Coordinates of C-alpha atoms and ligand atoms in Angstrom, one line a residue:
X166 CA 122.6 31.8 49.4
X167 CA 125.7 30.8 47.7
X168 CA 127.1 27.3 47.7
X169 CA 130.0 27.9 50.0
X170 CA 127.8 29.6 52.5
X171 CA 125.3 26.7 52.4
X172 CA 128.1 24.2 53.0
X173 CA 129.4 26.2 56.0
X174 CA 125.8 26.3 57.3
X175 CA 125.4 22.5 57.0
X176 CA 128.8 21.8 58.6
X177 CA 128.2 24.2 61.5
X178 CA 124.7 22.9 62.1
X179 CA 126.2 19.4 62.3
X180 CA 129.0 20.7 64.6
X181 CA 126.3 22.1 66.9
X182 CA 123.6 19.4 66.7
X183 CA 125.9 16.3 67.0
X184 CA 127.6 17.2 70.3
X185 CA 124.3 18.4 71.8
X186 CA 122.5 15.2 70.8
X187 CA 125.4 13.0 72.0
X188 CA 125.6 15.0 75.3
X189 CA 121.8 14.8 75.7
X190 CA 121.7 11.1 75.1
X191 CA 124.7 10.5 77.4
X192 CA 123.1 12.7 80.1
X193 CA 119.8 10.8 79.7
X194 CA 121.4 7.4 80.2
X195 CA 123.5 8.7 83.1
X196 CA 120.3 10.0 84.7
X197 CA 118.7 6.5 84.5
X198 CA 121.9 5.1 85.8
X199 CA 122.0 7.5 88.7
X200 CA 118.3 7.0 89.3
X201 CA 119.1 3.2 89.7
X202 CA 122.0 4.0 91.9
X203 CA 119.9 6.2 94.2
X204 CA 117.3 3.5 94.3
X205 CA 119.9 0.9 95.1
X206 CA 121.3 3.0 97.9
X207 CA 117.8 3.2 99.4
X208 CA 117.2 -0.4 98.9
X209 CA 120.4 -1.3 100.8
X210 CA 119.4 1.2 103.5
X211 CA 115.9 -0.3 103.7
X212 CA 117.3 -3.8 104.1
X213 CA 119.6 -2.9 106.9
X214 CA 116.8 -1.1 108.7
X215 CA 114.6 -4.1 108.2
X216 CA 117.2 -6.3 109.5
X217 CA 117.6 -4.2 112.6
X218 CA 113.8 -4.1 113.2
X219 CA 113.5 -7.8 112.6
X220 CA 116.2 -8.5 115.1
X221 CA 114.5 -6.2 117.6
X222 CA 111.2 -7.9 117.1
X223 CA 112.8 -11.3 117.5
X224 CA 114.3 -10.2 120.8
X225 CA 110.9 -9.1 122.0
X226 CA 109.4 -12.4 121.1
X227 CA 112.2 -14.3 122.7
X228 CA 111.7 -12.4 125.9
X229 CA 108.0 -13.2 125.8
X230 CA 108.7 -16.8 125.2
X231 CA 111.0 -16.8 128.2
X232 CA 108.5 -15.2 130.4
X233 CA 105.7 -17.6 129.3
X234 CA 107.8 -20.7 129.5
X235 CA 107.4 -21.1 133.2
X236 CA 104.2 -22.9 134.2
X237 CA 103.4 -20.3 136.8
X238 CA 103.3 -17.5 134.3
X239 CA 100.5 -19.2 132.5
X240 CA 98.6 -20.5 135.5
X241 CA 99.1 -17.6 137.9
X242 CA 96.6 -14.9 137.0
X243 CA 98.6 -12.2 138.8
X244 CA 101.8 -12.8 136.8
X245 CA 99.9 -13.1 133.6
X246 CA 98.0 -9.9 134.2
X247 CA 101.3 -8.2 134.9
X248 CA 102.8 -9.5 131.7
X249 CA 99.8 -8.4 129.7
X250 CA 99.9 -4.9 131.2
X251 CA 103.6 -4.7 130.3
X252 CA 102.7 -5.6 126.7
X253 CA 99.4 -4.1 125.8
X254 CA 99.6 -5.1 122.2
X255 CA 98.9 -8.7 123.3
X256 CA 95.2 -9.3 122.8
X257 CA 94.9 -13.0 123.6
X258 CA 97.0 -16.1 124.5
X259 CA 96.1 -19.7 123.8
X260 CA 97.7 -23.1 124.0
X261 CA 97.0 -26.1 121.8
X262 CA 97.5 -29.6 122.8
X263 CA 98.3 -31.4 119.6
X264 CA 98.0 -34.9 121.1
X265 CA 94.4 -34.3 122.3
X266 CA 93.6 -31.7 119.7
X267 CA 92.5 -29.3 122.5
X268 CA 92.6 -25.5 122.4
X269 CA 92.7 -23.6 125.7
X270 CA 92.3 -19.8 125.7
X271 CA 94.7 -18.6 128.4
X272 CA 93.8 -15.0 128.1
X273 CA 91.4 -12.9 126.1
X274 CA 91.2 -9.1 126.3
X275 CA 88.0 -8.0 128.0
X276 CA 86.5 -6.3 125.0
X277 CA 87.2 -9.1 122.6
X278 CA 84.5 -11.8 122.6
X279 CA 85.3 -15.4 122.5
X280 CA 83.2 -16.0 119.4
X281 CA 85.5 -13.8 117.5
X282 CA 88.7 -15.1 118.9
X283 CA 88.0 -18.8 118.9
X284 CA 87.1 -19.4 115.2
X285 CA 90.2 -17.5 114.1
X286 CA 92.4 -19.5 116.4
X287 CA 90.9 -22.8 115.1
X288 CA 91.3 -21.8 111.5
X289 CA 94.9 -20.7 112.0
X290 CA 95.7 -24.1 113.7
X291 CA 93.9 -26.0 111.0
X292 CA 95.5 -24.3 108.0
X293 CA 99.0 -24.3 109.3
X294 CA 99.6 -27.9 110.4
X295 CA 102.7 -28.3 108.3
X296 CA 104.2 -25.1 109.9
X297 CA 103.3 -26.4 113.3
X298 CA 105.1 -29.7 112.5
X299 CA 108.2 -27.8 111.6
X300 CA 108.0 -25.8 114.8
X301 CA 108.3 -29.1 116.7
X302 CA 111.2 -30.2 114.5
X303 CA 113.0 -26.9 115.3
X304 CA 112.4 -27.4 118.9
X305 CA 113.8 -30.9 118.8
X306 CA 117.0 -29.5 117.4
X307 CA 117.1 -26.9 120.3
X308 CA 115.6 -23.8 118.7
X309 CA 112.3 -22.4 119.8
X310 CA 111.3 -20.8 116.6
X311 CA 108.4 -18.4 116.5
X312 CA 106.1 -18.4 113.4
X313 CA 104.0 -15.3 112.7
X314 CA 100.8 -15.8 110.8
X315 CA 98.2 -13.1 109.9
X316 CA 94.8 -13.7 111.3
X317 CA 92.3 -15.0 108.7
X318 CA 89.5 -12.7 109.9
X319 CA 91.3 -9.5 110.8
X320 CA 94.5 -8.4 109.1
X321 CA 95.3 -6.3 112.1
X322 CA 95.8 -9.4 114.3
X323 CA 99.0 -11.5 114.0
X324 CA 99.3 -14.9 115.7
X325 CA 102.7 -15.8 116.9
X326 CA 103.0 -19.6 117.2
X327 CA 105.8 -21.5 118.9
X328 CA 106.2 -25.0 120.1
X329 CA 106.8 -26.2 123.6
X330 CA 107.1 -29.7 125.1
X331 CA 105.8 -30.3 128.5
X332 CA 106.8 -33.8 129.7
X333 CA 105.0 -35.9 127.2
X334 CA 102.6 -33.3 125.8
X335 CA 103.3 -31.5 122.6
X336 CA 101.9 -28.0 123.0
X337 CA 101.7 -25.0 120.6
X338 CA 101.5 -21.6 122.2
X339 CA 99.8 -18.8 120.4
X340 CA 100.1 -15.1 121.1
X341 CA 97.6 -12.9 119.4
X342 CA 98.8 -9.4 119.0
X343 CA 97.3 -6.2 117.6
X344 CA 99.9 -5.5 114.9
X345 CA 99.2 -1.7 114.8
X346 CA 99.6 -1.4 118.5
X347 CA 102.7 -3.5 118.5
X348 CA 104.3 -1.3 115.8
X349 CA 103.2 1.9 117.6
X350 CA 104.2 0.8 121.1
X351 CA 106.9 -1.8 120.9
X352 CA 108.7 -0.9 117.6
X353 CA 108.2 2.8 117.6
X354 CA 111.2 3.7 119.8
X355 CA 113.5 1.6 117.8
X356 CA 112.2 3.0 114.5
X357 CA 112.7 6.5 115.7
X358 CA 116.3 5.8 116.7
X359 CA 117.1 4.4 113.3
X360 CA 115.4 7.2 111.4
X361 CA 117.4 9.9 113.2
X362 CA 115.4 12.8 111.8
X363 CA 116.9 12.1 108.4
X364 CA 114.6 9.4 107.0
X365 CA 110.9 8.9 106.8
X366 CA 110.1 5.3 107.9
X367 CA 106.5 4.2 107.3
X368 CA 104.7 0.9 107.8
X369 CA 101.7 0.0 105.7
X370 CA 99.0 -2.6 106.1
X371 CA 99.5 -4.7 102.9
X372 CA 95.9 -5.7 102.6
X373 CA 94.2 -2.3 103.2
X374 CA 97.1 -0.1 102.2
X375 CA 96.6 1.9 105.4
X376 CA 99.6 3.7 106.7
X377 CA 99.8 2.4 110.3
X378 CA 102.9 4.1 111.4
X379 CA 105.2 6.9 110.2
X380 CA 107.8 8.9 112.1
X381 CA 106.7 11.9 109.9
X382 CA 103.0 11.1 109.3
X383 CA 102.6 14.2 107.0
X384 CA 105.2 13.1 104.5
X385 CA 104.2 11.3 101.3
X386 CA 105.9 9.4 98.5
X387 CA 107.7 6.6 100.4
X388 CA 109.2 4.0 98.0
X389 CA 107.2 0.9 98.8
X390 CA 108.8 -2.2 97.5
X391 CA 107.4 -5.2 99.3
X392 CA 109.7 -5.4 102.3
X393 CA 107.8 -7.4 104.8
X394 CA 108.4 -7.3 108.5
X395 CA 109.3 -10.7 109.7
X396 CA 107.1 -10.6 112.7
X397 CA 104.2 -8.9 110.9
X398 CA 103.8 -10.6 107.5
X399 CA 100.7 -8.5 106.7
X400 CA 102.7 -5.3 106.9
X401 CA 105.4 -3.7 104.8
X402 CA 108.0 -1.1 105.4
X403 CA 108.9 1.9 103.2
X404 CA 111.5 4.6 103.5
X405 CA 112.3 7.9 101.9
X406 CA 114.6 10.8 102.6
X407 CA 113.1 13.6 104.7
X408 CA 111.4 16.5 102.9
X409 CA 111.9 14.9 99.5
X410 CA 111.4 11.7 97.6
X411 CA 113.8 9.5 95.7
X412 CA 111.8 10.4 92.6
X413 CA 112.1 14.1 93.5
X414 CA 115.9 13.7 93.7
X415 CA 116.1 12.0 90.4
X416 CA 113.7 14.5 88.8
X417 CA 115.7 17.4 90.2
X418 CA 118.8 16.0 88.7
X419 CA 116.9 15.4 85.4
X420 CA 115.8 19.0 85.4
X421 CA 119.3 20.3 86.2
X422 CA 120.8 18.2 83.4
X423 CA 118.1 19.4 81.0
X424 CA 118.9 23.0 81.8
X425 CA 122.6 22.4 81.4
X426 CA 122.0 20.6 78.0
X427 CA 119.7 23.5 77.0
X428 CA 122.3 26.2 78.0
X429 CA 125.0 24.3 76.2
X430 CA 122.9 24.0 73.1
X431 CA 122.1 27.7 73.3
X432 CA 125.8 28.6 73.7
X433 CA 126.8 26.4 70.9
X434 CA 124.1 27.8 68.7
X435 CA 125.0 31.4 69.6
X436 CA 128.7 30.5 68.7
X437 CA 127.6 29.0 65.4
X438 CA 125.4 32.0 64.5
X439 CA 128.3 34.3 65.4
X440 CA 130.7 32.2 63.2
X441 CA 128.2 32.1 60.4
X442 CA 127.7 35.9 60.5
X443 CA 131.5 36.3 60.3
X444 CA 131.7 33.8 57.5
X445 CA 129.0 35.7 55.6
X446 CA 130.7 39.0 56.2
X447 CA 134.1 37.6 55.1
X448 CA 132.4 36.1 52.0
X449 CA 130.7 39.4 51.2
X450 CA 133.9 41.3 51.7
X451 CA 135.9 39.0 49.4
X452 CA 133.0 39.4 46.8
X453 CA 133.1 43.1 47.2
X454 CA 136.9 43.2 46.9
X455 CA 136.9 41.2 43.6
X456 CA 134.1 43.5 42.3
X457 CA 136.2 46.5 43.4
X458 CA 139.2 45.2 41.5
X459 CA 137.2 44.7 38.4
X460 CA 135.5 48.2 38.8
X461 CA 138.9 49.9 39.2
X462 CA 140.3 48.1 36.2
X463 CA 137.4 49.3 34.1
X464 CA 137.9 52.9 35.5
X465 CA 141.5 52.8 34.5
X466 CA 141.2 51.2 31.2
X467 CA 139.3 54.0 29.3
X468 CA 141.8 56.9 30.1
X469 CA 144.7 54.6 29.5
X470 CA 143.4 53.5 26.2
X471 CA 142.7 57.1 25.2
X472 CA 146.2 58.3 26.3
X473 CA 147.8 55.4 24.4
X474 CA 145.8 56.1 21.3
X475 CA 146.5 59.8 21.1
X476 CA 150.1 59.5 22.1
X477 CA 150.7 57.0 19.4
X478 CA 149.0 59.1 16.8
X479 CA 151.1 62.1 17.8
X480 CA 154.4 60.1 17.9
X481 CA 153.8 58.7 14.4
X482 CA 153.6 62.3 13.1
X483 CA 150.3 61.7 11.5
X484 CA 148.6 64.8 12.9
X485 CA 149.0 67.6 10.4
X486 CA 147.5 70.7 11.9
X487 CA 148.8 72.4 15.1
X488 CA 145.2 72.8 16.2
X489 CA 144.6 69.0 16.1
X490 CA 147.9 68.4 17.9
X491 CA 146.8 70.9 20.6
X492 CA 143.5 69.1 20.9
X493 CA 145.2 65.7 21.3
X494 CA 147.6 67.1 23.9
X495 CA 144.6 68.4 25.9
X496 CA 142.9 65.0 25.7
X497 CA 146.0 63.3 27.0
X498 CA 146.3 65.9 29.8
X499 CA 142.6 65.5 30.7
X500 CA 142.7 61.7 30.8
X501 CA 146.0 61.8 32.8
X502 CA 144.2 64.0 35.3
X503 CA 141.3 61.5 35.4
X504 CA 143.8 58.7 36.0
X505 CA 145.5 60.5 38.8
X506 CA 142.1 61.4 40.3
X507 CA 141.2 57.7 40.4
X508 CA 144.5 56.7 41.9
X509 CA 144.3 59.6 44.4
X510 CA 140.8 58.4 45.4
X511 CA 142.1 55.0 46.1
X512 CA 145.2 56.2 48.0
X513 CA 143.1 58.6 50.1
X514 CA 140.7 55.8 50.9
X515 CA 143.5 53.5 52.0
X516 CA 145.0 56.3 54.1
X517 CA 141.6 56.8 55.7
X518 CA 141.3 53.0 56.3
X519 CA 144.6 52.8 58.1
X520 CA 143.8 55.9 60.1
X521 CA 146.8 57.7 58.6
X522 CA 145.0 60.5 56.9
X523 CA 145.8 63.8 58.6
X524 CA 143.7 66.9 58.3
X525 CA 145.1 70.4 58.3
X526 CA 142.4 72.7 59.8
X527 CA 142.4 76.3 58.8
X528 CA 139.9 79.1 58.2
X529 CA 137.9 78.2 55.2
X530 CA 135.5 80.4 53.3
X531 CA 133.1 77.9 51.8
X532 CA 131.8 80.3 49.0
X533 CA 135.4 80.8 47.9
X534 CA 136.2 77.1 48.0
X535 CA 133.1 76.1 46.0
X536 CA 133.5 78.9 43.5
X537 CA 137.0 77.8 42.7
X538 CA 135.7 74.3 42.0
X539 CA 132.8 75.7 40.0
X540 CA 135.2 77.8 37.9
X541 CA 137.5 75.0 37.0
X542 CA 134.6 72.6 36.3
X543 CA 132.4 75.0 34.3
X544 CA 133.8 74.5 30.9
X545 CA 134.3 70.8 31.3
X546 CA 130.6 70.5 32.3
X547 CA 129.4 72.7 29.5
X548 CA 131.3 70.5 27.0
X549 CA 129.5 67.5 28.4
X550 CA 126.2 69.2 27.8
X551 CA 125.4 70.2 31.4
X552 CA 123.6 73.2 32.5
X553 CA 125.2 74.3 35.8
X554 CA 124.1 76.9 38.3
X555 CA 125.9 78.0 41.4
X556 CA 123.7 79.7 44.0
X557 CA 125.6 81.1 47.0
X558 CA 124.4 82.8 50.2
X559 CA 126.5 85.8 50.8
X560 CA 128.3 86.6 54.0
X561 CA 128.6 83.1 55.2
X562 CA 130.6 82.5 58.4
X563 CA 133.9 80.8 57.8
X564 CA 134.6 77.3 59.3
X565 CA 137.7 75.5 60.5
X566 CA 138.3 72.8 57.9
X567 CA 140.8 71.1 55.7
X568 CA 140.6 73.0 52.4
X569 CA 141.8 70.1 50.3
X570 CA 139.6 67.5 52.0
X571 CA 136.4 69.6 51.7
X572 CA 137.3 70.3 48.0
X573 CA 137.7 66.5 47.5
X574 CA 134.3 65.9 49.0
X575 CA 132.5 68.5 46.9
X576 CA 134.3 67.2 43.7
X577 CA 133.2 63.7 44.5
X578 CA 129.6 64.8 44.8
X579 CA 129.9 66.8 41.5
X580 CA 131.5 63.8 39.8
X581 CA 128.6 61.6 40.9
X582 CA 126.1 64.2 39.7
X583 CA 127.7 64.0 36.3
X584 CA 128.1 60.2 36.2
X585 CA 124.5 59.5 37.3
X586 CA 122.7 62.0 35.1
X587 CA 121.0 60.7 32.0
X588 CA 118.9 62.9 29.6
X589 CA 118.3 65.8 31.9
X590 CA 121.8 67.2 32.4
X591 CA 121.2 69.9 35.0
X592 CA 123.3 70.5 38.0
X593 CA 123.0 73.0 40.8
X594 CA 125.4 73.8 43.5
X595 CA 124.3 75.8 46.5
X596 CA 125.9 77.1 49.6
X597 CA 124.0 78.5 52.6
X598 CA 123.2 78.5 56.3
X599 CA 120.6 76.3 57.9
X600 CA 120.3 77.1 61.6
X601 CA 123.6 76.2 63.2
X602 CA 124.9 74.6 60.1
X603 CA 126.7 75.7 57.0
X604 CA 125.9 73.7 54.0
X605 CA 127.1 72.9 50.5
X606 CA 124.7 70.9 48.3
X607 CA 125.0 69.4 44.9
X608 CA 121.8 68.5 43.1
X609 CA 121.2 66.7 39.9
X610 CA 118.2 65.6 37.9
X611 CA 119.6 62.2 37.2
X612 CA 118.7 58.6 37.8
X613 CA 118.0 59.0 41.5
X614 CA 118.4 56.4 44.3
X615 CA 115.9 54.0 45.7
X616 CA 115.0 54.2 49.4
X617 CA 116.6 50.8 50.0
X618 CA 119.9 51.8 48.3
X619 CA 119.9 55.1 50.1
X620 CA 120.8 53.4 53.3
X621 CA 123.8 51.7 51.7
X622 CA 125.5 54.1 49.3
X623 CA 127.8 55.5 52.0
X624 CA 129.2 52.0 52.8
X625 CA 132.7 51.3 51.5
X626 CA 132.8 49.6 48.1
X627 CA 129.0 49.8 47.7
X628 CA 127.7 50.4 44.2
X629 CA 124.0 50.1 43.1
X630 CA 123.8 47.1 41.0
X631 CA 124.8 48.4 37.6
X632 CA 122.7 46.1 35.4
X633 CA 119.3 47.5 36.3
X634 CA 120.0 51.1 37.1
X635 CA 123.0 52.4 35.2
X636 CA 126.2 51.2 33.5
X637 CA 128.5 53.8 34.8
X638 CA 131.8 52.5 36.1
X639 CA 133.1 53.5 39.5
X640 CA 135.0 52.3 42.5
X641 CA 132.3 52.5 45.1
X642 CA 134.6 54.6 47.3
X643 CA 133.5 58.2 46.5
X644 CA 130.6 58.5 49.0
X645 CA 132.4 56.6 51.8
X646 CA 135.3 59.1 51.4
X647 CA 132.8 62.0 51.5
X648 CA 131.2 60.5 54.7
X649 CA 134.6 60.1 56.4
X650 CA 135.6 63.7 55.5
X651 CA 132.4 65.0 56.8
X652 CA 132.8 63.1 60.1
X653 CA 136.3 64.3 60.5
X654 CA 134.9 67.8 60.5
X655 CA 132.1 67.0 62.9
X656 CA 129.8 67.3 60.0
X657 CA 127.3 65.1 58.1
X658 CA 126.4 64.2 54.6
X659 CA 122.7 63.8 53.8
X660 CA 120.9 62.7 50.7
X661 CA 117.5 63.3 49.3
X662 CA 116.6 61.4 46.2
X663 CA 113.8 59.8 44.2
X664 CA 114.4 57.4 41.4
X665 CA 114.1 58.9 38.0
X666 CA 113.9 62.5 39.4
X667 CA 117.3 63.2 40.7
X668 CA 119.3 63.5 43.9
X669 CA 120.6 66.2 46.2
X670 CA 123.6 65.5 48.4
X671 CA 124.2 68.0 51.2
X672 CA 127.3 68.4 53.3
X673 CA 126.6 70.1 56.6
X674 CA 129.1 71.6 59.0
X675 CA 128.5 73.0 62.4
X676 CA 129.2 76.7 62.7
X677 CA 131.4 77.2 65.7
X678 CA 131.6 80.6 67.3
X679 CA 135.0 82.2 66.5
X680 CA 136.0 85.8 66.9
X681 CA 135.3 86.3 63.3
X682 CA 131.9 84.7 63.3
X683 CA 130.5 86.7 66.2
Ligands
LIG1662 P1 131.0 55.1 42.6 O1 130.3 56.3 42.1 O2 132.4 55.0 42.4 O3 130.2 53.9 42.3 P2 130.2 56.2 45.2 O4 130.6 55.8 46.5 O5 130.5 57.6 44.8 O6 130.9 55.2 44.2 O7 128.7 56.0 45.0 C1 128.1 54.8 45.4 C2 126.8 54.5 44.6 O8 125.8 55.5 44.9 C3 127.0 54.6 43.1 O9 127.5 53.4 42.6 C4 125.7 55.0 42.7 O10 124.9 53.9 42.4 C5 125.0 55.7 43.8 N1 125.1 57.2 43.6 C6 126.1 58.1 44.0 N2 125.7 59.3 43.7 C7 124.6 59.3 42.9 C8 123.8 60.3 42.3 N3 124.1 61.5 42.3 N4 122.7 59.8 41.6 C9 122.4 58.5 41.6 N5 123.1 57.5 42.2 C10 124.2 57.9 42.9

């Protein structure tokens, strides 16, 4: 990994991770904020429900006080029974004469035995003397306050005490109610109206934790937060939205936000990866380009130096014999040809790249085309110490092709065969038919190509790293041009090669049925 790439990687990682972390932290804090907000909303709602229920309970108690305030109501059995029947949660009634310290049980439900009722009444009166005093103080100032106290023996029973003055007697009245029954009979209609099928309202016994009432008994997860009912201090109320819980709402939001954060991180990462790949591509391209410039310069330098040297020698008149002169002219001519071949290669490549290269398709006899190349290369190859053979299959069908382009492709393959041969200088050119294809192959016994490099040699500018395999100069364009030409003819170029043994490049063209070929 080069330094620039590393830097880009670090910067992009920061660009991705910083916003994701900031966003995640922000989201997390907003979740807790929202959770609090939701909880606050429910708290307010719970308070207002509680207020309404307390008011309702107070009304009930006031109406009871009113009923019981007349002497006849307490002394007349019939009226008392009627009152009790109307309010079945009342389990016993008693009065307590503070002056004479005398308790009178006015009513006790049949099933309840006196032994159970009396001790609890006595302990309530004994333990709450200061509250009782206050009740008289309230009464003096014109307010008949009721004081609810949980029974000492049974948490289900609540005593409601209130003061009353009868001539000179100071009397405390006590109403013993079954809290559960009171909730389920007297408060239930009110609770149902408030809940309106939207809320779950439940009431719990604080001491035992038992759920004594719920408008949706099956629901669970009410937020209990110590909201006592005024009339029933041993009981607390809890609410929650129907079919869900406050925690669920917060959790759902948490999950949603987590997913959003995750998706965002993924998107950002995908963007960063895409960008990194592009950066790497660009970097590689600029590397390849500078390598290409240096390769081309090397390619041009040798023929230019030779032309320069022989032209100078000739112009200085130092060459004596005509033979030598002729030899030098030939060298200059050959090197000029080499130069123009390189320049043409680059020009052809650039035309191909810009899509401007036009092909002129005509009837092409492949044997004839290859033979021409073979003839013109024969001597040059022999001079270089190559043994060349040309094996052609007779009566090959002709193909529609651009004569110049196919020649260029074959010459490129031949050039490579020459360039990448070392000690064993043997080349063989073959033409033939292979099923539906017509082929031209150029084989050498040169340095060969590794399996890994075989995949890349047709890429533009690619050259096998020269240090460890060869030190031949080149542009890295030859095979990419061959590939393009083959593709333009609906053909392919294939390679078989093993390092140290040689390579065979084969151009294959589909034989199309023409009148001539049938
Ligand atoms: P160039 O020859 O200018 O480098 P090419 O595109 O013609 O570019 O070839 C790409 C690479 O493929 C060469 O650099 C060389 O390493 C490898 N190559 C091509 N032909 C042969 C061959 N006949 N034998 C061994 N290696 C070859």
